[in-house]
Short mmCIF file of C-alpha atoms and ligand atoms in Angstrom, two decimals:
data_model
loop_
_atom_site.label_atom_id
_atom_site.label_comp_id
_atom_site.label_asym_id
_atom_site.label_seq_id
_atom_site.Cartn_x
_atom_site.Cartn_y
_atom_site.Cartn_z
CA UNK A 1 -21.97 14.57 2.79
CA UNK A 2 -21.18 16.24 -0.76
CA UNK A 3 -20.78 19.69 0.02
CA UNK A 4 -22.77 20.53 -3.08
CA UNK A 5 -26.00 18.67 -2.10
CA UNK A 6 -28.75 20.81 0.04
CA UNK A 7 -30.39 19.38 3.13
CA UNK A 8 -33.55 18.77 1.15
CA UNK A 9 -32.00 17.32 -1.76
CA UNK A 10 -29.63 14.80 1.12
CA UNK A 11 -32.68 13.81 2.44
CA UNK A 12 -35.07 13.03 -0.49
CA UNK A 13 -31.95 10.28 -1.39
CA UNK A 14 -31.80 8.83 1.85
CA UNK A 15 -35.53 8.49 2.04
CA UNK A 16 -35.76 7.12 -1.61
CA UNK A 17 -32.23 5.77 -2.78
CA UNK A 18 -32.35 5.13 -6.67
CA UNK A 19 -30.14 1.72 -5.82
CA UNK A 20 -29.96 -0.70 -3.41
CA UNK A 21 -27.35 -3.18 -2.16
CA UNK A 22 -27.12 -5.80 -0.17
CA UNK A 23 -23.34 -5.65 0.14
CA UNK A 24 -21.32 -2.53 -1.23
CA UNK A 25 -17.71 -2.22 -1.38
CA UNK A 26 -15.69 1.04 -2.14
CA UNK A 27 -12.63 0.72 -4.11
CA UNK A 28 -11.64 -2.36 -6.30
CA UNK A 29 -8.11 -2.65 -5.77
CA UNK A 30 -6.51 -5.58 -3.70
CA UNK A 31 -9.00 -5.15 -0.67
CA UNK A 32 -12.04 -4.70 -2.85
CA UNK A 33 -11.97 -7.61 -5.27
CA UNK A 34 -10.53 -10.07 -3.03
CA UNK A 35 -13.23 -9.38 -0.54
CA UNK A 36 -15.99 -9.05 -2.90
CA UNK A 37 -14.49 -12.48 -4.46
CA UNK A 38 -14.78 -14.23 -1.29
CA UNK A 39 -18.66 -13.35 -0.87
CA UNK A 40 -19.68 -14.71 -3.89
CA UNK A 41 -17.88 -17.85 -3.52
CA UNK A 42 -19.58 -18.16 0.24
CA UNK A 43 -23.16 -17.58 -2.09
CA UNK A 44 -23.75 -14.02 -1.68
CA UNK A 45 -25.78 -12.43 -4.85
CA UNK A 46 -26.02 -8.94 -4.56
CA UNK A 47 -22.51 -7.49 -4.47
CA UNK A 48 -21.32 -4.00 -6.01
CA UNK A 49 -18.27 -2.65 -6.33
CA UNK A 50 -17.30 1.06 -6.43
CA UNK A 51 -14.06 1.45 -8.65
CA UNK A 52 -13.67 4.73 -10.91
CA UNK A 53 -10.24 3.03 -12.91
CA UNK A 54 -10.46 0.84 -15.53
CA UNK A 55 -7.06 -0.27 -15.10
CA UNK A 56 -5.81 -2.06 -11.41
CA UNK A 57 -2.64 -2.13 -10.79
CA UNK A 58 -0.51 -5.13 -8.48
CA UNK A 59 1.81 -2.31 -6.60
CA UNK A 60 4.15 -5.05 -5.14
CA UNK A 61 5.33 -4.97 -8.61
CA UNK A 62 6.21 -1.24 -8.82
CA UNK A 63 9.67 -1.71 -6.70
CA UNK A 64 10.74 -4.00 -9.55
CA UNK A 65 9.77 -1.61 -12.00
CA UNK A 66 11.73 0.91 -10.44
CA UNK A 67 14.39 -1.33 -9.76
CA UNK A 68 14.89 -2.18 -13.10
CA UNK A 69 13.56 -5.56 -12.99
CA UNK A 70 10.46 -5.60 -14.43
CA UNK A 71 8.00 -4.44 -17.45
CA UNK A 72 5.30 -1.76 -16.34
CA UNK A 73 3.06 -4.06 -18.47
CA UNK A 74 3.42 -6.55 -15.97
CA UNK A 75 1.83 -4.64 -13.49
CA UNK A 76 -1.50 -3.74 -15.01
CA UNK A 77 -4.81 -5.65 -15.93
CA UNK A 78 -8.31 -4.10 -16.87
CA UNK A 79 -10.52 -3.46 -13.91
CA UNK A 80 -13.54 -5.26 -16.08
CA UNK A 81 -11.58 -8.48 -15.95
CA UNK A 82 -10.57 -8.83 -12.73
CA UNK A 83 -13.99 -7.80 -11.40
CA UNK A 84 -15.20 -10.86 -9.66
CA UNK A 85 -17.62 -12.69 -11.72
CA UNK A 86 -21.55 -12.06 -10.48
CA UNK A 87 -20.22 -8.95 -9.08
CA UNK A 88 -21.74 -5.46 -10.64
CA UNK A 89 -18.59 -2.97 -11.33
CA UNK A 90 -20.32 0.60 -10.47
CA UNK A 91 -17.53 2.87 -12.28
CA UNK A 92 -17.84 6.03 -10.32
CA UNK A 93 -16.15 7.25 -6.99
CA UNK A 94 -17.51 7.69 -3.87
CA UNK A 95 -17.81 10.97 -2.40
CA UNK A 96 -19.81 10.70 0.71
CA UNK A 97 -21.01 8.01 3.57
CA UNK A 98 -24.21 8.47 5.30
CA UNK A 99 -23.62 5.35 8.00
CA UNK A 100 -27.31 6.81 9.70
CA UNK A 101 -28.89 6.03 6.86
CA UNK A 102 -26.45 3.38 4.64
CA UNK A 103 -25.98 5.56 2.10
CA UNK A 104 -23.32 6.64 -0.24
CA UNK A 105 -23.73 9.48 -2.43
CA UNK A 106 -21.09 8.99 -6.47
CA UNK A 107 -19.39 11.61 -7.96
CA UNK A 108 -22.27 11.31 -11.18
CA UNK A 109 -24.63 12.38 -8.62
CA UNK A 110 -26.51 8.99 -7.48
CA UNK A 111 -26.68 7.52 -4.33
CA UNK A 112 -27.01 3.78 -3.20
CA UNK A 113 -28.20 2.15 -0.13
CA UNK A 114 -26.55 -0.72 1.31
CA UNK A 115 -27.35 -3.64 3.97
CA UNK A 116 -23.41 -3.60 4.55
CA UNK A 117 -20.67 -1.43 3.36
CA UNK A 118 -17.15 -2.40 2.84
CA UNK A 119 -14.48 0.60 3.14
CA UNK A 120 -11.51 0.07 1.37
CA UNK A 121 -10.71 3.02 -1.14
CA UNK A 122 -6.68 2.56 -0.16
CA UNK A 123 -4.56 4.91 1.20
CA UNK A 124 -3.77 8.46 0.24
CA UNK A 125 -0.11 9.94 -0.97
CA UNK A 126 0.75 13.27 0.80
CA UNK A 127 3.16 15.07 -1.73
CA UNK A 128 2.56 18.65 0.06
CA UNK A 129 3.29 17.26 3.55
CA UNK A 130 6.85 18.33 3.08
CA UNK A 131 7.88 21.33 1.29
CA UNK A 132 8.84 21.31 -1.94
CA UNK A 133 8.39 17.79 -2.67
CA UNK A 134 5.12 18.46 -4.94
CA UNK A 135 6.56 20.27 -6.96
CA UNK A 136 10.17 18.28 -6.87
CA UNK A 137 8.12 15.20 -7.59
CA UNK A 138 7.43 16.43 -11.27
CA UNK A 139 11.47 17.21 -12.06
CA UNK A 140 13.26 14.69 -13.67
CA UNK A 141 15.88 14.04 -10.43
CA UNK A 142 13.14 13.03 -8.77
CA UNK A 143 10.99 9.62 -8.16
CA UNK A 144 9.27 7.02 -6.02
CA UNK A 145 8.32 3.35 -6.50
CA UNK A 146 4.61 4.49 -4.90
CA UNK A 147 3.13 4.72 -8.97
CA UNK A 148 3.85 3.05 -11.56
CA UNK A 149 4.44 6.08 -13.20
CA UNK A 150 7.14 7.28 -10.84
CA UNK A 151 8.08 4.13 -10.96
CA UNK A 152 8.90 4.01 -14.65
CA UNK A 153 10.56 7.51 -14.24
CA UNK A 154 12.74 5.61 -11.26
CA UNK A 155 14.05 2.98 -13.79
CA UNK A 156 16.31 4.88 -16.12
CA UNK A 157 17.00 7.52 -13.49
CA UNK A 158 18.89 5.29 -11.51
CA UNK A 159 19.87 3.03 -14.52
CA UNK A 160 21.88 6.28 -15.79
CA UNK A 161 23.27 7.08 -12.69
CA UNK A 162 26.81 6.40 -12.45
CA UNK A 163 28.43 9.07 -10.18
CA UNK A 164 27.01 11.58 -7.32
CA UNK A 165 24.43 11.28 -4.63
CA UNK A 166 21.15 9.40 -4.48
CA UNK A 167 18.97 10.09 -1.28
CA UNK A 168 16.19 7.39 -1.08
CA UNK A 169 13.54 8.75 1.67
CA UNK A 170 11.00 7.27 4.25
CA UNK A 171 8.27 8.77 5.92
CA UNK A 172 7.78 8.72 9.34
CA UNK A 173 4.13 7.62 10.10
CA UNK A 174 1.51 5.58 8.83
CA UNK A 175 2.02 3.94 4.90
CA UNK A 176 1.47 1.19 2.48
CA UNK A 177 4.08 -1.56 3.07
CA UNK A 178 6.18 0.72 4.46
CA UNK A 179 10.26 0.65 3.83
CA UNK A 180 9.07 -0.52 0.33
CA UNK A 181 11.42 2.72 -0.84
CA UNK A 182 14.52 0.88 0.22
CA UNK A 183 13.41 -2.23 -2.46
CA UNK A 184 14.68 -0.04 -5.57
CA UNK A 185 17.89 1.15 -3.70
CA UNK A 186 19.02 -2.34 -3.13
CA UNK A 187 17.83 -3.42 -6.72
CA UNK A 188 20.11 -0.33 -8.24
CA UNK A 189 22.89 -0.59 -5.67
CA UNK A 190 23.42 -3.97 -7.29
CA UNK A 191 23.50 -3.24 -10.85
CA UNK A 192 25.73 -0.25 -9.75
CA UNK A 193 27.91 -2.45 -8.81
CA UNK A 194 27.96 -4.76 -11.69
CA UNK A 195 28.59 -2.36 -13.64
CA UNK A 196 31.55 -1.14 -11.95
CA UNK A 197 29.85 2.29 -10.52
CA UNK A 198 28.90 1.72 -6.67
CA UNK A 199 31.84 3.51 -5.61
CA UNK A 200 31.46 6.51 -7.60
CA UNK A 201 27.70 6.90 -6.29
CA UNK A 202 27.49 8.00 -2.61
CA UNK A 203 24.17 6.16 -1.59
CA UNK A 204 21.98 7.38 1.39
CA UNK A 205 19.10 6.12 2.71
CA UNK A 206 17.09 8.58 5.50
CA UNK A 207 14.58 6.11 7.45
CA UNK A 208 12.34 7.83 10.74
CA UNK A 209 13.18 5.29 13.08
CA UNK A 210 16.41 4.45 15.18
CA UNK A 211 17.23 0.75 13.23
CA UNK A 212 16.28 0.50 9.63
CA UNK A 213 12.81 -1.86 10.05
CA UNK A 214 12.38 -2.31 13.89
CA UNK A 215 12.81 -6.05 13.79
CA UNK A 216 15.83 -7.14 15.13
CA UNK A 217 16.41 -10.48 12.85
CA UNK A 218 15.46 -8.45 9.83
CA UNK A 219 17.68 -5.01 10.74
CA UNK A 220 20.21 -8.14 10.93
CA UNK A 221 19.79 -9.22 7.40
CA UNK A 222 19.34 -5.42 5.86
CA UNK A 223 22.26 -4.13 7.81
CA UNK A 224 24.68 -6.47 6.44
CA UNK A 225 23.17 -5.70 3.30
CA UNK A 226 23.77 -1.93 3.26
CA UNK A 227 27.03 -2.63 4.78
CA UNK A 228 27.70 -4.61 1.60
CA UNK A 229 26.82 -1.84 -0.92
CA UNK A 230 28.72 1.20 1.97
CA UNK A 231 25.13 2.49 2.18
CA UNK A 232 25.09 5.78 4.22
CA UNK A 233 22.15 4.62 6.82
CA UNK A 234 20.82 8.46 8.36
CA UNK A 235 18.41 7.01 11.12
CA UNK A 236 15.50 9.20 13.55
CA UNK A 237 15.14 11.10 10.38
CA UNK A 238 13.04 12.90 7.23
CA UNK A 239 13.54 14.63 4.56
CA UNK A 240 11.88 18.08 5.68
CA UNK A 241 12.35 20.39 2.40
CA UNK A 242 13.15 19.63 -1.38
CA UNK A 243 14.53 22.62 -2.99
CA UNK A 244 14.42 20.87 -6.44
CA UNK A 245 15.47 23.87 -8.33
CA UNK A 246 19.03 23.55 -6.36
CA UNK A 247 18.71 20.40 -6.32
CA UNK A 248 18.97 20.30 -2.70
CA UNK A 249 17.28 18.58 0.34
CA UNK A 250 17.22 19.16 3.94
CA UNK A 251 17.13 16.12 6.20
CA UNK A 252 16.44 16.64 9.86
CA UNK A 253 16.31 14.83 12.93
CA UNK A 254 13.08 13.97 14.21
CA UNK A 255 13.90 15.50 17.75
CA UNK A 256 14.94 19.07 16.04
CA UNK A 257 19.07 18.51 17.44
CA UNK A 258 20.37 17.74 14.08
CA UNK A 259 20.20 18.76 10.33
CA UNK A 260 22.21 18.37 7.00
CA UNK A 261 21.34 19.99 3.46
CA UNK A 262 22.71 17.26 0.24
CA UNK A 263 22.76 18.02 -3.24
CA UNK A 264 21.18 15.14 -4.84
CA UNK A 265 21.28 13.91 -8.36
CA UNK A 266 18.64 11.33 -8.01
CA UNK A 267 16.14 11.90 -4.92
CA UNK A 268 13.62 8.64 -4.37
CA UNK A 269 10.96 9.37 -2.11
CA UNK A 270 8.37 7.12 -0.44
CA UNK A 271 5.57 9.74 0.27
CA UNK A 272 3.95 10.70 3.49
CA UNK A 273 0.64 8.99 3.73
CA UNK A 274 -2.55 9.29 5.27
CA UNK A 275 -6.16 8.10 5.32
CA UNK A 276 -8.12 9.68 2.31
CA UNK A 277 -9.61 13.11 3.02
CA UNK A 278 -12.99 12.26 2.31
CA UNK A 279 -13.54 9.46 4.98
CA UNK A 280 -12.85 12.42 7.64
CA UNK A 281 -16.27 13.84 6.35
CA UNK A 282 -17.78 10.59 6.94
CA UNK A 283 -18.16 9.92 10.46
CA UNK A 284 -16.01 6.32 10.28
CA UNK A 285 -12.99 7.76 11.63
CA UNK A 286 -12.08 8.81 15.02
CA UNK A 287 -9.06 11.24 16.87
CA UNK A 288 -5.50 9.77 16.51
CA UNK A 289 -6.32 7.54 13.79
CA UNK A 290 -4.49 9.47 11.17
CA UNK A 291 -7.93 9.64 8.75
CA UNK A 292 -8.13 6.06 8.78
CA UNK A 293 -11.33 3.75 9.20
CA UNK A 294 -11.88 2.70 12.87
CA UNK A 295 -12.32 -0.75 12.85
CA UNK A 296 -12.81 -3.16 15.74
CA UNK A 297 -8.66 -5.05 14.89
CA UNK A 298 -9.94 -8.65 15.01
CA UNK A 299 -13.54 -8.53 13.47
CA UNK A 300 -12.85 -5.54 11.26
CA UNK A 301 -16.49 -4.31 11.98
CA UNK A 302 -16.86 -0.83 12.72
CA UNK A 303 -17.74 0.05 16.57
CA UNK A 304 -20.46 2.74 15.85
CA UNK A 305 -21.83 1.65 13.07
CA UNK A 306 -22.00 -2.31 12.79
CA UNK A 307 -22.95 -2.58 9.25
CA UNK A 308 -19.84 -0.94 8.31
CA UNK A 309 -16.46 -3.16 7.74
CA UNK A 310 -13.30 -2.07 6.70
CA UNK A 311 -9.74 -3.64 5.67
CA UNK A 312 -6.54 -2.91 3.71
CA UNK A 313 -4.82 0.01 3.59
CA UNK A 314 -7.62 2.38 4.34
CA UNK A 315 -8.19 0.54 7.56
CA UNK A 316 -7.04 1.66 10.99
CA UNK A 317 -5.72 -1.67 12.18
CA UNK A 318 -1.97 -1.86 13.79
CA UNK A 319 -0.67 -4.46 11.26
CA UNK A 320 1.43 -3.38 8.77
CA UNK A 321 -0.62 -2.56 5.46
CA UNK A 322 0.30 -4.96 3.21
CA UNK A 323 -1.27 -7.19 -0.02
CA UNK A 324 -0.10 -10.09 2.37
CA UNK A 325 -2.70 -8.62 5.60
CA UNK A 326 -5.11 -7.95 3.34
CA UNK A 327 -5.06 -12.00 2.41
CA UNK A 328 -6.26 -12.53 6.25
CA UNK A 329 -8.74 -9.84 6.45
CA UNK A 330 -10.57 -10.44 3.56
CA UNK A 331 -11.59 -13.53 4.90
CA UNK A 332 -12.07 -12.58 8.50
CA UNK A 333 -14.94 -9.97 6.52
CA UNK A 334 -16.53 -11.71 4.08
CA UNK A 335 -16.92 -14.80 7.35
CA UNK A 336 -18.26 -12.01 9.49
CA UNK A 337 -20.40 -10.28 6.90
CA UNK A 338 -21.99 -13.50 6.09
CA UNK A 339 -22.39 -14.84 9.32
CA UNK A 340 -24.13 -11.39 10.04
CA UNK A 341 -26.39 -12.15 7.05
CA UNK A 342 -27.59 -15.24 8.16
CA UNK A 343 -28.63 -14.21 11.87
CA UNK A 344 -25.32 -15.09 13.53
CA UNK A 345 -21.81 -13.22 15.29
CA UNK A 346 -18.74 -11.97 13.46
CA UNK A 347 -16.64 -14.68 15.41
CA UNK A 348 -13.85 -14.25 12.41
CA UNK A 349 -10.72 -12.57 13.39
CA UNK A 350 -7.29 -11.79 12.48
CA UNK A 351 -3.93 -12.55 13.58
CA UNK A 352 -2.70 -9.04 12.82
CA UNK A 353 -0.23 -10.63 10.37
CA UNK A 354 1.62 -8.79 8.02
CA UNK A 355 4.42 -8.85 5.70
CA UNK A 356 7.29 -6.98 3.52
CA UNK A 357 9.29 -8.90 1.16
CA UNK A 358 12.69 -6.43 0.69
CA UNK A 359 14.14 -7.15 -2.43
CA UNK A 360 17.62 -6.70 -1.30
CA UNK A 361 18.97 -7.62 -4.67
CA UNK A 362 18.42 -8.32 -8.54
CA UNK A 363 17.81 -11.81 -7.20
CA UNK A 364 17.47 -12.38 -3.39
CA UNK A 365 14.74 -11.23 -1.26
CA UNK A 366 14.32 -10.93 2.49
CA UNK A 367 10.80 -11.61 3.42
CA UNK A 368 10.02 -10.42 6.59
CA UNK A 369 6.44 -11.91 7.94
CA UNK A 370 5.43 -10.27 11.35
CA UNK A 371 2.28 -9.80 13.62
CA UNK A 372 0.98 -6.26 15.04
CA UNK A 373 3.17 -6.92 17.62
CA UNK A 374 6.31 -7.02 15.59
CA UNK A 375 6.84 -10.73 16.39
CA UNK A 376 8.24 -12.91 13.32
CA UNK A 377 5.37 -15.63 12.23
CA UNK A 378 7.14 -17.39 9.34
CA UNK A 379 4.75 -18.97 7.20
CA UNK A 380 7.13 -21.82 6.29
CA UNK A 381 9.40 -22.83 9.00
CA UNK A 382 12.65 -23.00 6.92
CA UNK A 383 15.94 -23.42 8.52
CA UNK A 384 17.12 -19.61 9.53
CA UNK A 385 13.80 -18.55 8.49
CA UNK A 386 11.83 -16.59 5.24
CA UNK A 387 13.60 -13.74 6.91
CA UNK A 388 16.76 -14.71 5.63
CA UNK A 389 18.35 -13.53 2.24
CA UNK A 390 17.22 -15.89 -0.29
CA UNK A 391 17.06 -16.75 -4.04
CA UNK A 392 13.79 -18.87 -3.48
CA UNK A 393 11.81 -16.18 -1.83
CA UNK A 394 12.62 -13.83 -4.76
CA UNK A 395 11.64 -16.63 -7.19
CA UNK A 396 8.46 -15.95 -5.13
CA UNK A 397 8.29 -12.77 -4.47
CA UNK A 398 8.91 -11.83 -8.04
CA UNK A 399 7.44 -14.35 -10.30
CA UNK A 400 4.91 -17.03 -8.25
CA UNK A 401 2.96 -14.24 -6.12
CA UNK A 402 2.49 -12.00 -8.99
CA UNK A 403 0.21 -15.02 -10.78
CA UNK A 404 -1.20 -15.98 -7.78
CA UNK A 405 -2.25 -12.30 -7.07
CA UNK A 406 -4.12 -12.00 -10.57
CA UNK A 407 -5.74 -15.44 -10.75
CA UNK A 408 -6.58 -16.51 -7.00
CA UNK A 409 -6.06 -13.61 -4.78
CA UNK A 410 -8.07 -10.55 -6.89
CA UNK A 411 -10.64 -13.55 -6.98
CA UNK A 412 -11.25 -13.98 -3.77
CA UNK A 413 -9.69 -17.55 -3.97
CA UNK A 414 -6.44 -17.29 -2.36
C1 LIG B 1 5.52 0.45 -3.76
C2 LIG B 1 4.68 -0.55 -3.04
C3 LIG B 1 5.17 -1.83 -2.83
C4 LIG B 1 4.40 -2.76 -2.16
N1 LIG B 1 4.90 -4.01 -1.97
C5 LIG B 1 4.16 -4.94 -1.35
C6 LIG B 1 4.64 -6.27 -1.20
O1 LIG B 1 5.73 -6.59 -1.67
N2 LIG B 1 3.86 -7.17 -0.55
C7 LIG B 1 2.64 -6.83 -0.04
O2 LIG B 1 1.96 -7.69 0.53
N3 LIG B 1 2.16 -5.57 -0.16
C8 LIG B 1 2.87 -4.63 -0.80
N4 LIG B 1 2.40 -3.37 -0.95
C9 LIG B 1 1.13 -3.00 -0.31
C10 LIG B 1 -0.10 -3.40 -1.12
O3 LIG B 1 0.05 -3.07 -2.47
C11 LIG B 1 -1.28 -2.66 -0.52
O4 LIG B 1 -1.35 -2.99 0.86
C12 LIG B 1 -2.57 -3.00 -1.20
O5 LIG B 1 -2.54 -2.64 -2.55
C13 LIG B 1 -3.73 -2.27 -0.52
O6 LIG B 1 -4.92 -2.66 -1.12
P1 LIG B 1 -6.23 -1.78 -0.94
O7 LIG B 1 -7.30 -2.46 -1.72
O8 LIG B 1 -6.44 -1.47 0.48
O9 LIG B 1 -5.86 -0.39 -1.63
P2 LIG B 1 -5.58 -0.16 -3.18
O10 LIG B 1 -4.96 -1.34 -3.79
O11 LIG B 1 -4.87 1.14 -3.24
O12 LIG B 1 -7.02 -0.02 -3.85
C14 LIG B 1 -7.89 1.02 -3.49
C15 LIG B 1 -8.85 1.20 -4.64
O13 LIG B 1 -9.88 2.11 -4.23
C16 LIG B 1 -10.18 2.98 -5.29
N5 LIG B 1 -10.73 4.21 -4.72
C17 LIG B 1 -10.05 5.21 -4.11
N6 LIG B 1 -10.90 6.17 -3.74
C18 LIG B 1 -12.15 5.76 -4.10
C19 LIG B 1 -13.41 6.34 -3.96
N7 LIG B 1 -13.60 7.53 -3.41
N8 LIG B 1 -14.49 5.65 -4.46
C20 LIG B 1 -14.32 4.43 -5.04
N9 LIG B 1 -13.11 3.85 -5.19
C21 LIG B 1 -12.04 4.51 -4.71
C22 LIG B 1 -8.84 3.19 -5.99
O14 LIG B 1 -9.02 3.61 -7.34
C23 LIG B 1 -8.20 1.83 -5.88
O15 LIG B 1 -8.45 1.02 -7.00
C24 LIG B 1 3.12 -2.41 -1.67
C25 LIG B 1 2.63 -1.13 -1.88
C26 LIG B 1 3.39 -0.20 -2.57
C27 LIG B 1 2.83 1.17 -2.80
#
């Protein structure tokens, strides 16, 4: 609940809501629209969508962006015409759940009552998880590819770059398409070269696990990859204090045994990441689940409250959050939420599937496509695999998927 409302005033709305849904979704970004898109298409008419931006962004984009390789303009569309047509765009934010009741209480002070809700307000960038990096984050050394507007300070940061040390930095834990920080690195790596640089710039890359993705045939591929460019690969590690002012950062090993301070010139950080603050106030979460939605992983219905879905990033499922999941899920919801609707089961479920295309060039891509188990699950069963490095799956990755996303996929078509 708003921590401004009384108990009188909370319960006059929940006994006489000034709105009512049948189907309410919070947050209009990839999960939102596509879901919201696939309802209407399967003949619901009463959809709403909570979105307080007026501009959406497609984040695959953003690692091109910071890799040089693309406009921010290409990123970017108004919210009003992607919304879903014969859906109602409620600009506002959501600041509260009431799953006893089916409410949720706006920012502007209103409150709406739903037959089903649909959580997906993203996930949420922790810049004072690790100190220092708040404030590092606004010097000019520093970036990420997680905005677009770090990712447009990225571009001519490492553009300009042409001697010293670049750190590029992964989180350990949770995060949205996680070891998308390394897509920029390989991007600039290759121009460095080009250029003539690469072996003037001593590149280092800190990831928290012990092999750079966990995936044996893709480590494979990115290995020989930062072999290629003499990447230094620092691995069981994080970045665990950005004195920006020195330009310095500490990078320790996740056990406590080891630690090194580097001067940096550039620093590109991925940001820790957790489920949005607000949903912890809510009731939908649960112990261990990092802030996140707890969802049932196949049906994506909640477990307590069965009117209450969730998918995407703000979503506690064990796939790894992706635009490409989130293709799956919406589906497996808007099936369940309709069958729900007309009397029936939620017999939709996922696969768990996942993806992360690494741009490990200004022109190749590695697209990795895995399950919740970490098992490969190619969509197209090419000869060595999507996995391997290939021209056609940036051709994809960079230009087809991009007007797929805005036309089909935001639409609830694809
Ligand atoms: C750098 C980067 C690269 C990526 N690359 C890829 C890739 O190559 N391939 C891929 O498949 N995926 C990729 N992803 C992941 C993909 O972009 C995300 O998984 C996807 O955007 C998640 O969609 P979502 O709708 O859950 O969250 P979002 O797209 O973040 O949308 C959430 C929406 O909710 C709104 N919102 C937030 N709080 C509230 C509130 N309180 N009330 C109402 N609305 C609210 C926000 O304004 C936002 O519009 C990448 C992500 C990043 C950051």
């Amino acid at each position: 609940m708003s921590t401004t409302q009384s108990a009188e005033s909370t319960t006059q709305r929940t006994t006489e809501p000034r709105d009512e849904v049948s189907v309410l979704v919070i947050g209009g970004g990839n999960a939102g629209l596509s879901v919201a898109g696939r309802l209407l298409a399967d003949g619901a008419t009463d959809v709403a969508i909570v979105e307080p931006r007026d501009e959406h962004h497609y984040k695959p984009l953003f690692s091109y962006v910071a890799g040089g390789t693309a406009r921010a303009s290409e990123t970017r569309r108004s919210q009003r015409s992607l919304t879903p047509r014969g859906a109602r765009w409620v600009r506002d934010s959501v600041v509260a759940v009431d799953p006893e009741h089916s409410t949720v209480d706006l920012a502007s002070g209103s409150t709406i009552a739903y037959e089903h809700l649909v959580v997906c307000p993203g996930i949420q960038y922790d810049w004072d998880a690790v100190p220092g990096l708040a404030a590092a984050i606004e010097t000019p050394d520093v970036a990420s590819n997680y905005t677009l507007e770090l990712a447009v300070k990225a571009s001519p940061l490492l553009r300009d770059t042409t001697r010293g040390t670049v750190v590029f930095s992964q989180p350990a834990g949770p995060g949205s398409c996680v070891g998308a920080i390394q897509k920029p690195m390989y991007q600039a790596c290759d121009y460095w070269r080009a250029r003539g640089v690469l072996d003037a710039i001593r590149v280092v890359l800190v990831v928290p696990d012990a092999t750079v993705f966990g995936i044996s045939q893709i480590d494979a591929e990115l290995d020989r990859k930062i072999r290629e460019y003499g990447i230094e690969l620092i691995t069981e590690s994080e970045i665990t204090e950005v004195r920006s002012s020195e330009r310095v950062v500490d990078i320790s090993s996740r056990d406590g045994e080891r630690s090194q301070r580097l001067s940096y010139d550039a620093l590109i950080v991925e940001p820790p990441q957790s489920g949005p603050d607000w949903i912890a106030q809510t009731g939908l979460t649960a112990d261990g689940l990092d802030g996140f939605v707890e969802v049932d992983a196949h049906t994506l219905r909640h477990p307590r409250f069965p009117n209450v879905w969730s998918l995407g990033d703000a979503a506690a499922t064990r796939n790894s959050k992706s635009g490409g999941a989130i293709r799956e899920q919406s589906r497996v919801v808007a099936d369940n939420i309709r069958a729900v609707q007309r009397g029936g089961s939620p017999t939709a479920r996922t696969t768990g599937y996942g993806v992360c295309p690494f741009t490990v060039s200004r022109s190749t891509v590695v697209f990795a496509e895995f399950d919740d188990q970490r098992r490969l699950t190619p969509t197209f069963p090419l000869p060595g695999g999507l996995m391997r490095e290939r021209r056609l799956t940036w051709l994809i990755d960079r230009h087809l998927l991009p007007r797929i996303y805005w036309k089909l996929i935001t639409q609830g078509r694809a």
